Short mmCIF file of C-alpha atoms in Angstrom, two decimals:
data_model
loop_
_atom_site.label_atom_id
_atom_site.label_comp_id
_atom_site.label_asym_id
_atom_site.label_seq_id
_atom_site.Cartn_x
_atom_site.Cartn_y
_atom_site.Cartn_z
CA MET A 1 5.45 0.87 -109.21
CA ALA A 2 5.62 4.53 -108.27
CA GLY A 3 3.71 5.47 -105.18
CA THR A 4 3.58 1.97 -103.65
CA PRO A 5 5.35 1.20 -100.37
CA SER A 6 8.71 -0.48 -100.89
CA THR A 7 8.35 -2.94 -98.01
CA PRO A 8 4.67 -2.98 -97.02
CA ARG A 9 3.54 -4.76 -93.90
CA ARG A 10 1.35 -7.63 -95.02
CA ASP A 11 -1.05 -7.14 -92.09
CA LEU A 12 -1.95 -3.47 -92.64
CA PHE A 13 -5.53 -2.74 -93.71
CA GLY A 14 -4.50 -1.08 -96.96
CA ASP A 15 -2.10 -3.87 -97.93
CA VAL A 16 -4.77 -6.50 -97.33
CA ALA A 17 -7.34 -4.52 -99.31
CA VAL A 18 -4.98 -4.10 -102.26
CA SER A 19 -3.83 -7.72 -102.19
CA LYS A 20 -7.46 -8.84 -102.36
CA GLY A 21 -8.15 -6.51 -105.28
CA LEU A 22 -10.70 -4.45 -103.37
CA LEU A 23 -8.78 -1.15 -103.40
CA THR A 24 -6.02 0.54 -105.37
CA TRP A 25 -3.06 2.25 -103.69
CA ALA A 26 -4.48 5.60 -104.82
CA GLN A 27 -7.72 4.86 -102.99
CA VAL A 28 -5.78 3.80 -99.89
CA ARG A 29 -3.89 7.13 -99.93
CA ASP A 30 -7.15 9.08 -100.27
CA ALA A 31 -8.64 7.18 -97.34
CA LEU A 32 -5.55 7.83 -95.20
CA LYS A 33 -5.70 11.56 -95.97
CA ARG A 34 -9.36 11.66 -94.92
CA GLN A 35 -8.53 9.73 -91.75
CA LEU A 36 -5.79 12.28 -90.86
CA LYS A 37 -8.25 15.17 -91.29
CA TYR A 38 -10.63 13.51 -88.84
CA LYS A 39 -7.79 12.98 -86.37
CA ASP A 40 -6.78 16.68 -86.66
CA MET A 41 -10.35 17.51 -85.62
CA GLY A 42 -10.03 15.17 -82.64
CA ILE A 43 -12.31 12.53 -84.14
CA PRO A 44 -10.90 8.98 -83.89
CA ILE A 45 -11.96 6.87 -86.86
CA LYS A 46 -10.73 3.62 -88.38
CA ILE A 47 -9.58 3.50 -91.97
CA GLY A 48 -12.20 0.90 -92.78
CA GLU A 49 -14.93 3.25 -91.63
CA VAL A 50 -13.45 5.97 -93.82
CA CYS A 51 -13.50 3.64 -96.84
CA VAL A 52 -17.15 2.83 -96.23
CA GLU A 53 -17.93 6.53 -95.85
CA LEU A 54 -16.15 7.23 -99.16
CA ARG A 55 -18.16 4.39 -100.72
CA ILE A 56 -15.07 2.68 -102.04
CA LEU A 57 -15.81 -0.34 -99.86
CA THR A 58 -19.03 -1.93 -98.65
CA GLN A 59 -19.46 -2.89 -95.02
CA ALA A 60 -19.21 -6.57 -96.02
CA GLN A 61 -15.93 -5.95 -97.87
CA CYS A 62 -14.58 -4.06 -94.87
CA SER A 63 -15.43 -7.01 -92.58
CA GLU A 64 -13.74 -9.38 -95.03
CA ILE A 65 -10.55 -7.31 -94.94
CA LEU A 66 -10.57 -7.09 -91.14
CA ALA A 67 -10.94 -10.88 -90.85
CA GLU A 68 -8.01 -11.43 -93.21
CA GLN A 69 -5.98 -8.80 -91.35
CA SER A 70 -6.60 -10.60 -88.06
CA ALA A 71 -5.59 -13.93 -89.59
CA ARG A 72 -2.36 -12.49 -90.98
CA ARG A 73 -1.42 -10.92 -87.67
CA LYS A 74 -2.07 -14.19 -85.87
CA ALA A 75 0.01 -16.10 -88.42
CA SER A 76 2.92 -13.70 -88.08
CA ALA A 77 2.80 -13.60 -84.28
CA THR A 78 5.53 -15.39 -82.39
CA PRO A 79 3.86 -18.34 -80.65
CA ARG A 80 4.57 -19.34 -77.09
CA VAL A 81 6.85 -22.37 -76.98
CA VAL A 82 5.49 -25.21 -74.90
CA SER A 83 7.58 -25.92 -71.81
CA GLU A 84 7.15 -28.14 -68.77
CA THR A 85 4.92 -25.49 -67.15
CA THR A 86 2.93 -24.21 -70.13
CA PRO A 87 -0.83 -24.50 -69.41
CA ILE A 88 -1.48 -25.72 -72.94
CA GLU A 89 -4.96 -26.97 -72.01
CA GLU A 90 -5.98 -23.34 -71.42
CA MET A 91 -4.77 -21.87 -74.70
CA THR A 92 -7.14 -19.51 -76.50
CA ASP A 93 -7.61 -18.76 -80.19
CA ASP A 94 -5.69 -15.52 -79.70
CA GLU A 95 -2.58 -17.24 -78.34
CA PRO A 96 -0.87 -19.72 -80.69
CA PHE A 97 1.52 -22.29 -79.26
CA GLN A 98 4.59 -23.97 -80.71
CA MET A 99 5.01 -27.57 -79.60
CA GLY A 100 8.04 -29.08 -81.26
CA ARG A 101 7.45 -28.94 -85.03
CA TYR A 102 3.75 -28.16 -84.59
CA ARG A 103 2.20 -24.70 -84.39
CA LEU A 104 -1.16 -24.91 -82.62
CA GLU A 105 -3.58 -22.23 -83.77
CA LYS A 106 -7.06 -23.11 -82.52
CA ARG A 107 -8.65 -25.39 -79.97
CA LEU A 108 -11.31 -27.54 -81.63
CA GLY A 109 -12.66 -29.42 -78.60
CA GLY A 110 -12.28 -32.60 -76.64
CA VAL A 111 -12.21 -33.54 -72.97
CA MET A 112 -9.98 -36.55 -72.24
CA GLY A 113 -8.02 -35.71 -75.37
CA ILE A 114 -7.96 -32.04 -76.40
CA VAL A 115 -7.80 -31.45 -80.16
CA TYR A 116 -6.22 -28.44 -81.83
CA ARG A 117 -5.94 -27.29 -85.40
CA GLY A 118 -2.39 -26.53 -86.34
CA ILE A 119 0.41 -26.51 -88.88
CA ASP A 120 3.32 -28.89 -89.28
CA THR A 121 6.09 -26.33 -89.76
CA GLU A 122 8.35 -28.89 -91.47
CA THR A 123 5.85 -29.85 -94.19
CA GLY A 124 3.43 -26.89 -94.16
CA ASN A 125 0.50 -29.35 -93.87
CA ALA A 126 -2.56 -28.52 -91.80
CA ILE A 127 -2.88 -31.03 -88.97
CA ALA A 128 -5.13 -31.88 -86.06
CA LEU A 129 -3.14 -32.42 -82.89
CA LYS A 130 -4.66 -34.37 -80.03
CA ILE A 131 -2.98 -34.05 -76.65
CA LEU A 132 -3.49 -35.74 -73.32
CA PRO A 133 -3.99 -32.97 -70.73
CA ARG A 134 -1.37 -32.95 -68.01
CA SER A 135 -4.11 -33.48 -65.42
CA PHE A 136 -4.77 -36.88 -67.01
CA ALA A 137 -1.13 -37.74 -67.62
CA TYR A 138 -0.77 -38.70 -63.95
CA GLU A 139 -3.42 -41.43 -64.32
CA ALA A 140 -1.93 -44.64 -65.69
CA SER A 141 -5.24 -45.75 -67.24
CA PHE A 142 -5.58 -42.52 -69.26
CA VAL A 143 -2.00 -42.76 -70.48
CA GLU A 144 -2.48 -46.40 -71.47
CA ARG A 145 -5.68 -45.57 -73.33
CA PHE A 146 -3.96 -42.72 -75.17
CA LYS A 147 -1.10 -45.04 -76.11
CA ARG A 148 -3.65 -47.62 -77.25
CA GLU A 149 -5.19 -45.04 -79.61
CA VAL A 150 -1.75 -44.24 -81.02
CA LYS A 151 -1.05 -47.94 -81.56
CA ALA A 152 -4.45 -48.56 -83.15
CA THR A 153 -4.43 -45.62 -85.54
CA SER A 154 -0.81 -46.13 -86.53
CA ALA A 155 -1.76 -49.60 -87.80
CA LEU A 156 -4.45 -48.20 -90.09
CA SER A 157 -4.18 -46.64 -93.53
CA HIS A 158 -7.45 -46.19 -95.41
CA PRO A 159 -9.18 -43.36 -97.35
CA ASN A 160 -12.12 -43.44 -94.92
CA ILE A 161 -10.08 -43.31 -91.72
CA VAL A 162 -8.38 -40.14 -90.49
CA LYS A 163 -4.69 -40.54 -91.26
CA THR A 164 -2.12 -40.60 -88.45
CA TYR A 165 1.10 -38.66 -89.10
CA ASP A 166 3.05 -38.69 -85.87
CA ALA A 167 2.91 -39.33 -82.13
CA GLY A 168 5.20 -38.70 -79.20
CA ILE A 169 5.88 -36.73 -76.02
CA GLU A 170 6.92 -33.07 -75.95
CA HIS A 171 7.82 -31.55 -72.56
CA GLY A 172 5.67 -34.10 -70.78
CA VAL A 173 2.69 -33.67 -73.14
CA PHE A 174 1.54 -36.79 -75.00
CA TYR A 175 0.39 -35.92 -78.53
CA LEU A 176 -1.06 -37.54 -81.63
CA ALA A 177 -0.85 -35.68 -84.97
CA THR A 178 -3.39 -36.56 -87.67
CA GLU A 179 -4.66 -35.11 -90.91
CA PHE A 180 -6.96 -32.11 -90.53
CA ILE A 181 -10.40 -32.53 -92.09
CA ASP A 182 -11.77 -29.23 -93.35
CA GLY A 183 -15.48 -29.71 -92.80
CA GLU A 184 -17.79 -30.80 -90.01
CA SER A 185 -18.91 -33.88 -88.11
CA LEU A 186 -21.98 -35.85 -89.07
CA ASN A 187 -23.43 -34.77 -85.74
CA GLN A 188 -23.05 -31.09 -86.64
CA ARG A 189 -24.78 -31.65 -89.95
CA LEU A 190 -27.55 -33.63 -88.29
CA LYS A 191 -28.18 -30.83 -85.80
CA ARG A 192 -28.29 -28.28 -88.61
CA GLU A 193 -30.39 -30.17 -91.16
CA GLY A 194 -32.23 -32.91 -89.26
CA ALA A 195 -32.76 -36.29 -90.94
CA LEU A 196 -30.62 -36.61 -94.07
CA PRO A 197 -31.73 -37.94 -97.49
CA GLU A 198 -31.45 -41.70 -97.90
CA LYS A 199 -29.01 -41.45 -100.80
CA GLU A 200 -26.61 -39.33 -98.76
CA CYS A 201 -26.96 -41.63 -95.73
CA LEU A 202 -26.11 -44.66 -97.86
CA ARG A 203 -23.03 -42.87 -99.26
CA ILE A 204 -21.82 -42.06 -95.74
CA ALA A 205 -22.68 -45.56 -94.49
CA LEU A 206 -20.71 -47.24 -97.27
CA ALA A 207 -17.66 -45.08 -96.57
CA VAL A 208 -17.74 -45.75 -92.82
CA THR A 209 -18.33 -49.46 -93.43
CA SER A 210 -15.31 -49.54 -95.73
CA GLY A 211 -13.19 -47.92 -93.02
CA LEU A 212 -14.46 -50.36 -90.41
CA ALA A 213 -13.72 -53.32 -92.70
CA HIS A 214 -10.11 -52.13 -92.90
CA ALA A 215 -9.84 -51.63 -89.13
CA HIS A 216 -11.39 -55.02 -88.40
CA SER A 217 -9.00 -56.69 -90.85
CA ARG A 218 -6.20 -55.28 -88.69
CA SER A 219 -7.88 -56.64 -85.53
CA VAL A 220 -8.88 -53.15 -84.38
CA LEU A 221 -12.36 -52.47 -82.96
CA HIS A 222 -13.45 -48.83 -82.86
CA ARG A 223 -15.97 -49.23 -79.98
CA ASP A 224 -17.34 -45.68 -80.28
CA VAL A 225 -18.92 -45.30 -83.72
CA LYS A 226 -21.30 -42.32 -83.54
CA PRO A 227 -22.14 -39.16 -85.52
CA GLU A 228 -19.52 -37.10 -83.64
CA ASN A 229 -16.77 -39.45 -84.82
CA ILE A 230 -17.72 -39.38 -88.50
CA LEU A 231 -16.18 -36.39 -90.26
CA LEU A 232 -17.52 -34.92 -93.50
CA GLY A 233 -15.00 -32.97 -95.55
CA LYS A 234 -16.04 -30.02 -97.70
CA ASN A 235 -14.65 -32.01 -100.65
CA GLY A 236 -17.09 -34.85 -100.00
CA ASP A 237 -14.69 -37.09 -98.06
CA VAL A 238 -16.09 -39.23 -95.24
CA LYS A 239 -13.62 -40.13 -92.47
CA LEU A 240 -13.97 -42.25 -89.35
CA SER A 241 -12.10 -40.60 -86.48
CA ASP A 242 -11.26 -40.89 -82.79
CA PHE A 243 -10.09 -44.38 -81.94
CA GLY A 244 -9.73 -43.34 -78.30
CA LEU A 245 -11.72 -46.37 -77.11
CA ALA A 246 -10.27 -48.73 -79.69
CA LYS A 247 -9.47 -52.26 -78.69
CA ILE A 248 -6.78 -54.31 -80.39
CA LEU A 249 -7.99 -57.91 -80.38
CA GLU A 250 -4.51 -59.37 -80.48
CA ASP A 251 -3.45 -57.31 -77.46
CA HIS A 252 -4.76 -58.99 -74.33
CA GLN A 253 -3.73 -56.20 -71.98
CA GLN A 254 -6.79 -55.09 -69.99
CA ILE A 255 -7.02 -51.35 -69.29
CA THR A 256 -10.77 -51.21 -68.65
CA ALA A 257 -11.89 -52.62 -65.34
CA GLU A 258 -13.78 -55.87 -65.74
CA GLY A 259 -17.53 -55.40 -65.87
CA ILE A 260 -17.35 -51.71 -66.82
CA ALA A 261 -18.86 -50.75 -70.18
CA VAL A 262 -17.07 -48.35 -72.51
CA GLY A 263 -18.77 -46.48 -75.34
CA THR A 264 -21.49 -43.88 -75.88
CA PRO A 265 -24.84 -44.98 -74.39
CA HIS A 266 -27.07 -43.82 -77.25
CA TYR A 267 -25.23 -45.98 -79.82
CA ILE A 268 -23.73 -48.82 -77.78
CA ALA A 269 -24.23 -52.49 -78.69
CA PRO A 270 -25.95 -54.66 -76.04
CA GLU A 271 -22.93 -56.91 -75.53
CA GLN A 272 -20.67 -53.86 -75.17
CA ALA A 273 -23.09 -52.31 -72.67
CA ARG A 274 -22.84 -55.55 -70.69
CA ALA A 275 -19.01 -55.46 -70.92
CA LEU A 276 -18.89 -59.01 -72.27
CA LYS A 277 -15.35 -60.24 -72.92
CA ASP A 278 -16.24 -61.79 -76.29
CA THR A 279 -17.46 -58.49 -77.78
CA ASP A 280 -16.24 -58.37 -81.38
CA SER A 281 -16.45 -56.37 -84.60
CA ARG A 282 -20.22 -56.86 -84.79
CA ALA A 283 -20.55 -54.35 -81.93
CA ASP A 284 -19.17 -51.66 -84.27
CA LEU A 285 -21.84 -52.63 -86.83
CA TYR A 286 -24.57 -52.25 -84.19
CA ALA A 287 -23.25 -48.77 -83.32
CA LEU A 288 -23.23 -47.86 -87.01
CA GLY A 289 -26.83 -49.10 -87.25
CA ALA A 290 -27.84 -46.89 -84.30
CA THR A 291 -26.01 -43.98 -85.92
CA LEU A 292 -27.80 -44.53 -89.26
CA PHE A 293 -31.12 -44.86 -87.42
CA HIS A 294 -30.48 -41.41 -85.93
CA VAL A 295 -29.41 -39.67 -89.14
CA MET A 296 -32.15 -41.29 -91.26
CA THR A 297 -35.07 -40.70 -88.89
CA GLY A 298 -33.83 -37.63 -87.04
CA ARG A 299 -34.39 -39.45 -83.73
CA LEU A 300 -32.23 -41.55 -81.44
CA PRO A 301 -33.13 -45.24 -81.20
CA TYR A 302 -33.66 -44.83 -77.43
CA GLU A 303 -34.06 -41.30 -76.15
CA GLY A 304 -33.29 -39.92 -72.71
CA ASP A 305 -30.53 -38.40 -70.58
CA ASP A 306 -29.82 -41.25 -68.16
CA GLY A 307 -26.88 -43.17 -69.66
CA ALA A 308 -27.42 -46.29 -67.55
CA GLU A 309 -31.11 -46.43 -68.50
CA ILE A 310 -30.31 -45.94 -72.19
CA MET A 311 -27.84 -48.84 -72.08
CA ARG A 312 -30.43 -51.01 -70.31
CA ARG A 313 -32.88 -50.32 -73.13
CA HIS A 314 -30.27 -51.28 -75.73
CA VAL A 315 -29.91 -54.61 -73.93
CA PHE A 316 -33.52 -55.50 -73.12
CA GLU A 317 -36.02 -53.52 -75.20
CA ASP A 318 -37.22 -54.53 -78.67
CA THR A 319 -35.32 -53.11 -81.60
CA PRO A 320 -37.08 -49.82 -82.48
CA ASP A 321 -39.12 -49.76 -85.68
CA PRO A 322 -37.80 -47.03 -88.04
CA LEU A 323 -41.02 -47.18 -90.06
CA LYS A 324 -43.01 -45.88 -87.10
CA ILE A 325 -40.94 -42.72 -87.21
CA LYS A 326 -40.43 -42.45 -90.96
CA PRO A 327 -43.19 -44.37 -92.79
CA ASP A 328 -41.84 -43.43 -96.23
CA MET A 329 -38.44 -45.02 -95.59
CA THR A 330 -37.37 -47.52 -98.25
CA PRO A 331 -38.33 -50.98 -96.90
CA ALA A 332 -34.92 -52.47 -97.65
CA ILE A 333 -33.21 -49.70 -95.65
CA ALA A 334 -35.58 -50.18 -92.71
CA ALA A 335 -34.84 -53.91 -92.77
CA MET A 336 -31.10 -53.20 -92.89
CA LEU A 337 -31.33 -50.95 -89.80
CA VAL A 338 -33.31 -53.57 -87.92
CA LYS A 339 -30.78 -56.28 -88.77
CA LEU A 340 -27.86 -54.06 -87.79
CA MET A 341 -29.47 -53.40 -84.41
CA SER A 342 -30.34 -57.00 -83.61
CA LYS A 343 -29.78 -57.74 -79.91
CA ASN A 344 -28.06 -61.00 -80.79
CA PRO A 345 -24.79 -60.48 -82.71
CA ALA A 346 -25.44 -63.73 -84.60
CA GLN A 347 -28.52 -62.14 -86.19
CA ARG A 348 -26.64 -59.07 -87.49
CA TYR A 349 -24.47 -58.77 -90.56
CA GLN A 350 -21.44 -60.87 -89.68
CA SER A 351 -18.83 -58.56 -91.16
CA ALA A 352 -18.37 -55.04 -92.49
CA ASP A 353 -17.79 -56.53 -95.94
CA GLU A 354 -21.18 -58.24 -95.81
CA LEU A 355 -22.81 -54.98 -94.79
CA ALA A 356 -21.01 -53.07 -97.56
CA ALA A 357 -22.40 -55.50 -100.14
CA GLU A 358 -25.91 -54.95 -98.78
CA ILE A 359 -25.56 -51.16 -98.89
CA GLN A 360 -24.34 -51.32 -102.48
CA ARG A 361 -27.26 -53.57 -103.41
CA ILE A 362 -29.79 -51.18 -101.87
CA ALA A 363 -28.15 -48.13 -103.44
CA ALA A 364 -28.21 -49.76 -106.89
CA ALA A 365 -31.89 -50.77 -106.66
CA PRO A 366 -34.53 -48.63 -108.45
CA ALA A 367 -36.16 -45.97 -106.32
CA ALA A 368 -38.91 -47.57 -104.27
CA SER A 369 -42.47 -46.32 -103.94
CA PRO A 370 -43.85 -45.56 -100.45
CA THR A 371 -43.73 -48.58 -98.16
CA PRO A 372 -46.63 -50.96 -98.96
CA PRO A 373 -48.48 -52.50 -95.99
CA ALA A 374 -47.05 -55.97 -96.71
CA ALA A 375 -43.46 -54.73 -96.65
CA GLU A 376 -44.08 -52.73 -93.48
CA ALA A 377 -45.58 -55.80 -91.83
CA ALA A 378 -42.51 -57.83 -92.85
CA VAL A 379 -40.18 -55.33 -91.17
CA ARG A 380 -42.29 -55.35 -88.01
CA LYS A 381 -42.29 -59.16 -87.99
CA THR A 382 -38.50 -59.10 -88.32
CA ILE A 383 -38.29 -56.82 -85.29
CA SER A 384 -40.49 -59.12 -83.22
CA LEU A 385 -38.29 -62.11 -84.07
CA ARG A 386 -35.09 -60.47 -82.82
CA LYS A 387 -34.34 -62.13 -79.50
CA PRO A 388 -31.68 -61.08 -77.02
CA PHE A 389 -28.64 -63.36 -77.06
CA ALA A 390 -28.18 -65.82 -74.26
CA ASP A 391 -25.56 -65.42 -71.56
#
């Protein structure tokens, strides 16, 4: 086409604007001419500002072009290649890294294991890459726990569990590559919206329960089910993630010191808080119950900032009554939460499959009217009958 650059740079403002259909090349030339006139007068001005002044772009369109321009420049930049001395834990969004076949573009979070969004340059797939910081790589327990997560996740393949692609060591950095979920965590949604509708909670619960059933069938306990580890894709997918505290029942190697509890205090099962050796898959169901309690009522089962005190309450205090917080909760759901959070594992659902059947039954039932006094009394009686398990 006459008048168009023969080899345009893809990251120039005009090229981005034209590629997005917001400007024509004629309009770009007019804007550039106006920009040169300003420069001749000693007035520095950006081409985007000129386009807004000429009213050929809105301010919002200009911002959209600048964001795309920044993304293209970042994508075309030559990333630093990870070496033995690269401080990869300190990377910023403006400095991409290349670690083997993986291009790391953004740090997403994490402490013991730092997670980055990246690209597998061999397949073009978006990935999440979890690395063990070098500061932890000198501690045998951290390395063993990281290897345990790799072993656990590699044994799992289920639509409701984040998929593992690859794992290894690159220049002394332990890494785990998994699928990237474009969305947010259940915790992020909870913070933004508060208590979620029952129908949506049941959908999420069934998906997580299905993932847990698969993990348990492979003798893998998650041991840290909580809203932060449940990912919600923009396409509606629900994925259980982060098996960093997973325990493989068939592997008797002990990497946690005896008598030390592992897990997140606000969602931990009583037997896990007590670090009992015979803790089994029912602890994951308790944690899911505490998670559902939180997302359905908008409140934690036991609130506070002292982790040790929260765990003590999980062990010794009565199971909290969800109907006191949310009186209009469907009675069957309230009863399900109470059963999930029974202090005695023998009084909970005995498997994820059993729980899944209950969730499906509740979801299929006709919409219930507000909780009648008799049903509420039944739930409260159930709570009072839940006794802590014996040593």
